[in-house]
mmCIF file of C-alpha atoms in Angstrom:
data_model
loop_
_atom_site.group_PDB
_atom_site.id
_atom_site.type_symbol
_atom_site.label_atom_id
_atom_site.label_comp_id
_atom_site.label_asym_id
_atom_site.label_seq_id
_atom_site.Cartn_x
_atom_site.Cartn_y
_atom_site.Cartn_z
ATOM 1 C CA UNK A 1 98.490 140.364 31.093
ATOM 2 C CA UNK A 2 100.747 137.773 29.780
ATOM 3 C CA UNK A 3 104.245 137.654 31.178
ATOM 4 C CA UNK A 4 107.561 138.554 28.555
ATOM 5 C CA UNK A 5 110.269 136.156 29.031
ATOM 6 C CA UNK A 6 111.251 135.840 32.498
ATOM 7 C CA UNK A 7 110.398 137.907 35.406
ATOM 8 C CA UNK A 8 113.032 140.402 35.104
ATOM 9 C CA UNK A 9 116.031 141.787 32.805
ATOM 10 C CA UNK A 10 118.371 139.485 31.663
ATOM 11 C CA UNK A 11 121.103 141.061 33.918
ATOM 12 C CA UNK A 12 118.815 140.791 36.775
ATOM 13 C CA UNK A 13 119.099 136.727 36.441
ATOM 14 C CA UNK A 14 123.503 137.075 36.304
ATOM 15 C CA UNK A 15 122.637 138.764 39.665
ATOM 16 C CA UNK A 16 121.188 135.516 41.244
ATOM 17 C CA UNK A 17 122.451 135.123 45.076
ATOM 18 C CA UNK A 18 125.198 131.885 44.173
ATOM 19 C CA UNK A 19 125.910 131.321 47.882
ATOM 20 C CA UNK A 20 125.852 127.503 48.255
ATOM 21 C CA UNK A 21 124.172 126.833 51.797
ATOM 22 C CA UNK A 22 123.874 123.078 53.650
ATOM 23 C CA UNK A 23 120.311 122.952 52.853
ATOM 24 C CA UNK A 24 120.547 124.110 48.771
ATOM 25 C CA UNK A 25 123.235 121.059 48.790
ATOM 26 C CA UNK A 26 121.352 118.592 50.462
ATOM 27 C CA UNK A 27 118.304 119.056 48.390
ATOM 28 C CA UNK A 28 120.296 119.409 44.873
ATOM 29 C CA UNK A 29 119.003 115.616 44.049
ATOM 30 C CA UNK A 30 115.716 117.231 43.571
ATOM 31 C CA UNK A 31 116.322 119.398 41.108
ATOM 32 C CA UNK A 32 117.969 116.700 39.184
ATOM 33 C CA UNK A 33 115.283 114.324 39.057
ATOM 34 C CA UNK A 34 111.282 114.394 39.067
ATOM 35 C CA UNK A 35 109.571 113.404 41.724
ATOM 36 C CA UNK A 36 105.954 112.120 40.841
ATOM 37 C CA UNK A 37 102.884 112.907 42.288
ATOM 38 C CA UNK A 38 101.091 109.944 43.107
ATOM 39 C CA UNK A 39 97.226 109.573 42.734
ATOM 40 C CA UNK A 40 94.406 107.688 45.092
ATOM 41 C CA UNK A 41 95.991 109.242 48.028
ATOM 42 C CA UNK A 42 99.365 107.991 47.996
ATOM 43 C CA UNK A 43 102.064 110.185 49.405
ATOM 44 C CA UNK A 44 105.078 110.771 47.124
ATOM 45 C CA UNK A 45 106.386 113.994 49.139
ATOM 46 C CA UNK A 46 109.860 115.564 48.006
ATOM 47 C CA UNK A 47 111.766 114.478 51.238
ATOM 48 C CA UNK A 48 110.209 111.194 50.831
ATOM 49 C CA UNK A 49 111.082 109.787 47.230
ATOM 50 C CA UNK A 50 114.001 109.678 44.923
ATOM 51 C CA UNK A 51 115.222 108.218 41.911
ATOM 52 C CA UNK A 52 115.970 104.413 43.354
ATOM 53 C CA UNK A 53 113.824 104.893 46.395
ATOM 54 C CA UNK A 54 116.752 107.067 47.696
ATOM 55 C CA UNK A 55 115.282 109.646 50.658
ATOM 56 C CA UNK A 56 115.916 113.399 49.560
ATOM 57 C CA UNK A 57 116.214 116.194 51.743
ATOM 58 C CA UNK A 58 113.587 117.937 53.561
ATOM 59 C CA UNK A 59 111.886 121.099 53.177
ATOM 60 C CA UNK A 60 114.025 123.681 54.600
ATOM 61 C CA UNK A 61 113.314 123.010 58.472
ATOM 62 C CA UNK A 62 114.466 124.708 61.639
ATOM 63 C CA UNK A 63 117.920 123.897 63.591
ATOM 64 C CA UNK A 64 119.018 126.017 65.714
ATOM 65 C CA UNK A 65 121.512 128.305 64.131
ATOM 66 C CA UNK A 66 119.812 127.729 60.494
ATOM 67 C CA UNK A 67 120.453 129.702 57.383
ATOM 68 C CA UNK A 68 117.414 131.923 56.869
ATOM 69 C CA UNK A 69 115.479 131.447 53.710
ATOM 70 C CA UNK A 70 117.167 132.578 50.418
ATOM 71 C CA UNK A 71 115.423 135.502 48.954
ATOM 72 C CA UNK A 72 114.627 136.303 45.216
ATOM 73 C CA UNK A 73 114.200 138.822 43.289
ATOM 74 C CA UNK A 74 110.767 140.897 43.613
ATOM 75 C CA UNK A 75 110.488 140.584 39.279
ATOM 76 C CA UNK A 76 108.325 143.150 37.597
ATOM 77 C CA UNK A 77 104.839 141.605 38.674
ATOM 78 C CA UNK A 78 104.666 142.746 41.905
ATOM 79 C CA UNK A 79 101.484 145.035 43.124
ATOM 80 C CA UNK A 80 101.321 146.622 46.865
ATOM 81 C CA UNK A 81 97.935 146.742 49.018
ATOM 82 C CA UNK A 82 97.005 143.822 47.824
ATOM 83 C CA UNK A 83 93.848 142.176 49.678
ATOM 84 C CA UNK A 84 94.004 140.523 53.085
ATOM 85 C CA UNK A 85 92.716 136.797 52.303
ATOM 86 C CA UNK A 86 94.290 133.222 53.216
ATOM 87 C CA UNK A 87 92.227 132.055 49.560
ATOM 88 C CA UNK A 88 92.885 133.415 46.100
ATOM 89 C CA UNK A 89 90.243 131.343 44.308
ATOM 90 C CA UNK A 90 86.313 130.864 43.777
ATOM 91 C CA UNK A 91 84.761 128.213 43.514
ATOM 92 C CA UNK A 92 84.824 128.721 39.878
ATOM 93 C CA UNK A 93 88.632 129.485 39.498
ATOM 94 C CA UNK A 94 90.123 127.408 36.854
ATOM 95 C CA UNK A 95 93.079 125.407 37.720
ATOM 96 C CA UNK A 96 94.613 122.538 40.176
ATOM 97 C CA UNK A 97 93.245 123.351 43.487
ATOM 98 C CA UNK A 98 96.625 123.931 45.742
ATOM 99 C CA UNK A 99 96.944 124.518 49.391
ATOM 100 C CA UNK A 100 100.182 126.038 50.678
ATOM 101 C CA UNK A 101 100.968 125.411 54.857
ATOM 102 C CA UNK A 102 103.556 125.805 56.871
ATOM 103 C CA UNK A 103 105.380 128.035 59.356
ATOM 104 C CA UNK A 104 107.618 130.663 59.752
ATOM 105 C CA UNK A 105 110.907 130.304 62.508
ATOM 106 C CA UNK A 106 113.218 132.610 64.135
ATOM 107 C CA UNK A 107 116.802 131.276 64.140
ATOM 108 C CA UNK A 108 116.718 129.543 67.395
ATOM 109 C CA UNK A 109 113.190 127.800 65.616
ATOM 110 C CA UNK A 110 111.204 129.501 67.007
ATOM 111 C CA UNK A 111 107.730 130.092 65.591
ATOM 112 C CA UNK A 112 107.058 133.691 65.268
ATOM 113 C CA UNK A 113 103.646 135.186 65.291
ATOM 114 C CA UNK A 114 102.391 137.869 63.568
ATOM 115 C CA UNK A 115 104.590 138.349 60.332
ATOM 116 C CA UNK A 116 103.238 139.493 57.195
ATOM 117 C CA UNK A 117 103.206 136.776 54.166
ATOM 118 C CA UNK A 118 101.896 138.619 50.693
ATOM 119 C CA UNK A 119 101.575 136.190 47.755
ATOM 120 C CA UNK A 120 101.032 136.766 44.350
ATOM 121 C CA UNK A 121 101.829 134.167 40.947
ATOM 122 C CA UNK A 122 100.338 133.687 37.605
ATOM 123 C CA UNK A 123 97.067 132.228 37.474
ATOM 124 C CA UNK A 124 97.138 128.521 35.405
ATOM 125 C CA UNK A 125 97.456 129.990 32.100
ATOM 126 C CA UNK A 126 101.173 131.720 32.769
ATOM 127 C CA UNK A 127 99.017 134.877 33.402
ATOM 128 C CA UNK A 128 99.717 137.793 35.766
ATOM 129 C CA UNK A 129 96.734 140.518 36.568
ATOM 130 C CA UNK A 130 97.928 143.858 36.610
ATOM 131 C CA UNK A 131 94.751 145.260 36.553
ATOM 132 C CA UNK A 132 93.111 143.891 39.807
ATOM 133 C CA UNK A 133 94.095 141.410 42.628
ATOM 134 C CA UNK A 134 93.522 138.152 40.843
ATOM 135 C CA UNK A 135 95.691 135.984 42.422
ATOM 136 C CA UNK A 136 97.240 138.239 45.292
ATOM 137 C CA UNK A 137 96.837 138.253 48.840
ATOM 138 C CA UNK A 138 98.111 138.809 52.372
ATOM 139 C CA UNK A 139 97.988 137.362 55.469
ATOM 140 C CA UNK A 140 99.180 137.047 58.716
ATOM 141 C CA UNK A 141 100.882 133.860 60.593
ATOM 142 C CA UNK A 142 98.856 133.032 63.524
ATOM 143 C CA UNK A 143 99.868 132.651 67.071
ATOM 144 C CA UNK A 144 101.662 129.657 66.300
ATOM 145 C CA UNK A 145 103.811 131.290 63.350
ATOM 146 C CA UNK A 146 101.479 129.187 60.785
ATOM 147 C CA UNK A 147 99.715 130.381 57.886
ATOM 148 C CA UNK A 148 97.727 128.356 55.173
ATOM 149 C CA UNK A 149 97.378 129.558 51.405
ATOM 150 C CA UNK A 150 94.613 128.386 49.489
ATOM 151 C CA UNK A 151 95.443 128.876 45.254
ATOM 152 C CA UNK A 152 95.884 127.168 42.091
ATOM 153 C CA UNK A 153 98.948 125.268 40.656
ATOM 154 C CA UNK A 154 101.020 128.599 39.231
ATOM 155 C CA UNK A 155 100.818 128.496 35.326
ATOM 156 C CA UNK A 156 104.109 128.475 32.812
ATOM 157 C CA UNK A 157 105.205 131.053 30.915
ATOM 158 C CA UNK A 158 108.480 131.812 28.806
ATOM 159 C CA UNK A 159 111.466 131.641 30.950
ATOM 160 C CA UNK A 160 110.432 130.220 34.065
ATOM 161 C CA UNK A 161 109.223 127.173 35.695
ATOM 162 C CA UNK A 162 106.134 127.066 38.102
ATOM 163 C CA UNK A 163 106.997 129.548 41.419
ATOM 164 C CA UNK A 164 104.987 131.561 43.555
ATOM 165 C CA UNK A 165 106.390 134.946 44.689
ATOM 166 C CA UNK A 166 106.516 135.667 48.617
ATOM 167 C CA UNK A 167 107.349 138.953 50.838
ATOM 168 C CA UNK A 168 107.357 137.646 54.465
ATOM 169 C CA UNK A 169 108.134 140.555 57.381
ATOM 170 C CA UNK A 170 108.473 140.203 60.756
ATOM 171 C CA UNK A 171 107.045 142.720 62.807
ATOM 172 C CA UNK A 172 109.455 145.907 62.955
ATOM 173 C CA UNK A 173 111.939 143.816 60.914
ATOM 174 C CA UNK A 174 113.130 144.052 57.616
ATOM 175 C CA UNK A 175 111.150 142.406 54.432
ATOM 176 C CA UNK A 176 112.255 138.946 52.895
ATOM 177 C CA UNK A 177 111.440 139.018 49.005
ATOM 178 C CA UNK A 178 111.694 135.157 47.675
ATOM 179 C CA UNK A 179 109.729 132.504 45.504
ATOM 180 C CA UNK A 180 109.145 129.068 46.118
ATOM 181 C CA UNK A 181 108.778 125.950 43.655
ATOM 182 C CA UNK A 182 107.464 122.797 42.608
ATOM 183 C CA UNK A 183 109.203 119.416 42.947
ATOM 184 C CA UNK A 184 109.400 117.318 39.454
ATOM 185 C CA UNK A 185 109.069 120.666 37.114
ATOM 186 C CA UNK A 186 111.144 119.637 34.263
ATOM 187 C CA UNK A 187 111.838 123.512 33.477
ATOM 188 C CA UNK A 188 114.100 123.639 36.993
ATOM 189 C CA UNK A 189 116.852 122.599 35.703
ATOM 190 C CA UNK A 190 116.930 125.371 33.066
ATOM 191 C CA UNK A 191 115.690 128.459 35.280
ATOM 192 C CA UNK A 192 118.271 130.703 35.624
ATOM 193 C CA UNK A 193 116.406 131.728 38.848
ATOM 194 C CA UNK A 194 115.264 128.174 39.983
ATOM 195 C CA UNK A 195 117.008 127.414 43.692
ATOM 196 C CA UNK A 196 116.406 123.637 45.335
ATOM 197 C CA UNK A 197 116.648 125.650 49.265
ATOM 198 C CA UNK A 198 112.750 127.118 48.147
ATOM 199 C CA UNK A 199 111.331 123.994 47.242
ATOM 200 C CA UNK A 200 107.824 122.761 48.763
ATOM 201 C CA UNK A 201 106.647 120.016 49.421
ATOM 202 C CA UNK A 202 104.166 118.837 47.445
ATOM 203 C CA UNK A 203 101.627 115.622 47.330
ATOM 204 C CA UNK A 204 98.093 114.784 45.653
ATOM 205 C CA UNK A 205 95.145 114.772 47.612
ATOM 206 C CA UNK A 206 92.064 114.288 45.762
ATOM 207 C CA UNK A 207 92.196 116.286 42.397
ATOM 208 C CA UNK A 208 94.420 118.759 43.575
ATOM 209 C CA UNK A 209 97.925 119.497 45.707
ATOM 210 C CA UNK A 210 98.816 120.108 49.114
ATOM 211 C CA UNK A 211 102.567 121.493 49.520
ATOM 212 C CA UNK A 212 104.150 122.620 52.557
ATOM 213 C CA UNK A 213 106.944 125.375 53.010
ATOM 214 C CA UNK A 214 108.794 126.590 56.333
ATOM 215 C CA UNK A 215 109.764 129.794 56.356
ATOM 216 C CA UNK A 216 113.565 130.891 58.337
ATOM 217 C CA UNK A 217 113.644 134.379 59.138
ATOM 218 C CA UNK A 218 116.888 136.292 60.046
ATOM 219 C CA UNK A 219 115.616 136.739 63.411
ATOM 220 C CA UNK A 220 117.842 136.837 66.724
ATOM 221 C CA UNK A 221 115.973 134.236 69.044
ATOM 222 C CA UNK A 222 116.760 133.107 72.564
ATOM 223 C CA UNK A 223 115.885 129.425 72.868
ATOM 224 C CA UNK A 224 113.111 128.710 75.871
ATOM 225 C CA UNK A 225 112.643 126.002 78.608
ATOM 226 C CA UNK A 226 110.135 124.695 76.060
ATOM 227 C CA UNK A 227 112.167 124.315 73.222
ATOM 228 C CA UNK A 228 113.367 120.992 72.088
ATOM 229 C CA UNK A 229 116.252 119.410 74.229
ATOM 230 C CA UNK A 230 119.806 119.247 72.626
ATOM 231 C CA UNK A 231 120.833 116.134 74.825
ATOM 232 C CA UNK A 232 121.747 113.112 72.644
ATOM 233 C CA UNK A 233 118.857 110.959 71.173
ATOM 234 C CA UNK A 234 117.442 108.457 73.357
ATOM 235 C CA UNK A 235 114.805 105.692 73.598
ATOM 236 C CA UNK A 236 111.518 107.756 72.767
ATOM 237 C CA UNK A 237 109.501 107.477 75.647
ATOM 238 C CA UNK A 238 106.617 108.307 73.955
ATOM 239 C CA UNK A 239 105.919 105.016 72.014
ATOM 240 C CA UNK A 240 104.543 104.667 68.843
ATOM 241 C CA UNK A 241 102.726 107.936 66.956
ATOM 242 C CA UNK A 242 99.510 107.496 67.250
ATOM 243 C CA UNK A 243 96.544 110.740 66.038
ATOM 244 C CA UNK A 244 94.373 111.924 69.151
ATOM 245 C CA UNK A 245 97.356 112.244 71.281
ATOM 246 C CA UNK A 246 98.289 116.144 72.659
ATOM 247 C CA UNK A 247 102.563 115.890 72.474
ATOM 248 C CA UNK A 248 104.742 118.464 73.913
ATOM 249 C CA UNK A 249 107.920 119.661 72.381
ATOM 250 C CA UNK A 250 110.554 117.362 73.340
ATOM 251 C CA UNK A 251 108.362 114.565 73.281
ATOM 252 C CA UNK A 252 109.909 111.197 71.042
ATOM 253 C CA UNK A 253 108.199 108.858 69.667
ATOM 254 C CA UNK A 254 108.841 106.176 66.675
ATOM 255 C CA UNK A 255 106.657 106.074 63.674
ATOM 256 C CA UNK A 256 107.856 103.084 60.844
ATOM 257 C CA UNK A 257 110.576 102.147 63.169
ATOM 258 C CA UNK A 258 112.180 105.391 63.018
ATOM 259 C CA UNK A 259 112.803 108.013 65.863
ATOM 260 C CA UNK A 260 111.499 110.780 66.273
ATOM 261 C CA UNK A 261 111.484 114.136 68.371
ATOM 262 C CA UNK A 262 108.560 117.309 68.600
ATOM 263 C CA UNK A 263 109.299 120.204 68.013
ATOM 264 C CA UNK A 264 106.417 122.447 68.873
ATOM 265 C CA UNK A 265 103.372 120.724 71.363
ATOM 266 C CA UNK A 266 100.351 120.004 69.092
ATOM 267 C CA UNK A 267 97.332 117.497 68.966
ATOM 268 C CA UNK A 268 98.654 114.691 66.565
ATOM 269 C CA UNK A 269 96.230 113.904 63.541
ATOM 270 C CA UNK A 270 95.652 111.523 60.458
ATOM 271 C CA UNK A 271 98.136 113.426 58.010
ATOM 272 C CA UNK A 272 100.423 114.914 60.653
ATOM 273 C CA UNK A 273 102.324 111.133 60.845
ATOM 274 C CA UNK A 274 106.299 112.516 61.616
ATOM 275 C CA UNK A 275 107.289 111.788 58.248
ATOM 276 C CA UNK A 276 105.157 114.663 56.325
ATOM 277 C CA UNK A 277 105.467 117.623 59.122
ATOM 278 C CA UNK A 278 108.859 118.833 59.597
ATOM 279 C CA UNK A 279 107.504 122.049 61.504
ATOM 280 C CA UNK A 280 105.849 119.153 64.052
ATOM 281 C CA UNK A 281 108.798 116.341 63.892
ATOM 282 C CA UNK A 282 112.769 115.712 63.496
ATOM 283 C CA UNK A 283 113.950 112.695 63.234
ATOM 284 C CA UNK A 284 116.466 111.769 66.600
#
């Protein structure tokens, strides 16, 4: 079925949530300008590049005392009971393979285990099936609050840019309803629904895309012995990043002469460099 214009009533898009948070103003530059997409491997993330070179902001991350992730509105598309899968393709699924990771926090970032993440979006002709499943799943976020999604690149239809609609719930706690978007779409700037806060991150990687989005829930959290120290920055002790070692949160290191601190204890790997995991690493 193929989409009307937009994913709702045209009074449901004067409803749009117009609270301006820190994050939806430090990552305005984005929707200004495109970002590219490099090929052969390079890394042109949305944090990373800017018109000039300039850095942009990063993916919504975890401080303590963040706003939670904006939501959206549901739009008419949405279908319940949909199947419990991390992958909504074959191997014979048309489209730009996409892979979706990232985590969901707490408000003291914390990762929280457990919470239900449903997806659904077109398929990569603008396409929604109302029919079946095509294209819907859920999943849980594992005992590290992480989750992986494994899709195409969302088609375009009238009315919208590229998104990909997301209910995330926290055990026994209420349901966030939002959508999250592509980097360099020149159709954000004229979505009426289009907010910079839900923006992945997104990078080549062979002939498809691997983005990354971290999910703040409006959780209560108390902060534990492991969490990240709030002491000013120091020399890292931890030297230079290097994959193959296990750090702890707290841990600092440097990586391109620039500090950084860990946020949650993990074995380091080629790909996980500071720079491109904001669940893993803040700069400080």
């Amino acid at each position: 079925m193929t989409p009307a214009a937009g994913d709702g009533p045209p009074d449901a898009f004067a409803s749009r949530d117009s609270r301006i948070s820190r994050k939806s103003l430090l990552k305005a530059a984005i929707a200004a300008s495109a970002v590219p997409l490099l090929a052969g491997g390079g890394v042109a993330l949305a944090r990373d590049t800017g018109s000039g070179g300039r850095p942009l902001a990063l993916t919504p991350a975890c401080d303590d005392g963040d706003d939670p992730t904006p939501p959206q509105m549901e739009g008419p598309y949405f279908r319940p009971h949909s199947p419990r899968r991390t992958s909504l393709v074959t191997a014979g699924t048309p489209g730009v393979p996409l892979t979706v990771s990232g985590y969901v926090f707490g408000r003291a970032c914390r990762p929280v285990p457990g919470v239900l993440l449903d997806f659904w979006q077109a398929d990569a002709n603008g396409a929604y099936d109302m029919a079946g499943y095509a294209f819907r799943g859920h999943q849980f976020t594992d005992a590290n609050g992480a989750f992986t999604l494994t899709t195409v690149v969302a088609g375009l239809y009238p009315g919208r840019t590229r998104h990909i609609h997301v209910k995330a719930q926290a055990p026994g706690r209420p349901v966030l309803t939002t959508q999250l978007y592509f980097p360099g779409e020149p159709r954000n700037s004229t979505d009426a629904l289009f907010d910079p806060a839900l923006l992945m991150d997104v990078r080549t990687a062979g002939p498809g895309r691997q983005g990354s989005f971290d999910f703040v829930l409006d959780i209560a959290q108390t902060p534990g012995p492991t969490d990240p120290p709030t002491d000013p920055p120091t020399d890292p002790p931890g030297g230079t990043w290097a994959a193959g070692i296990t750090y702890r949160a707290g841990d600092r290191v440097t990586y391109g002469g620039v500090a950084y601190r860990c946020l949650q204890g993990h074995l380091a790997m080629t790909g996980w460099e500071p720079p491109r995991v904001p669940a893993l690493w803040e700069r400080g």
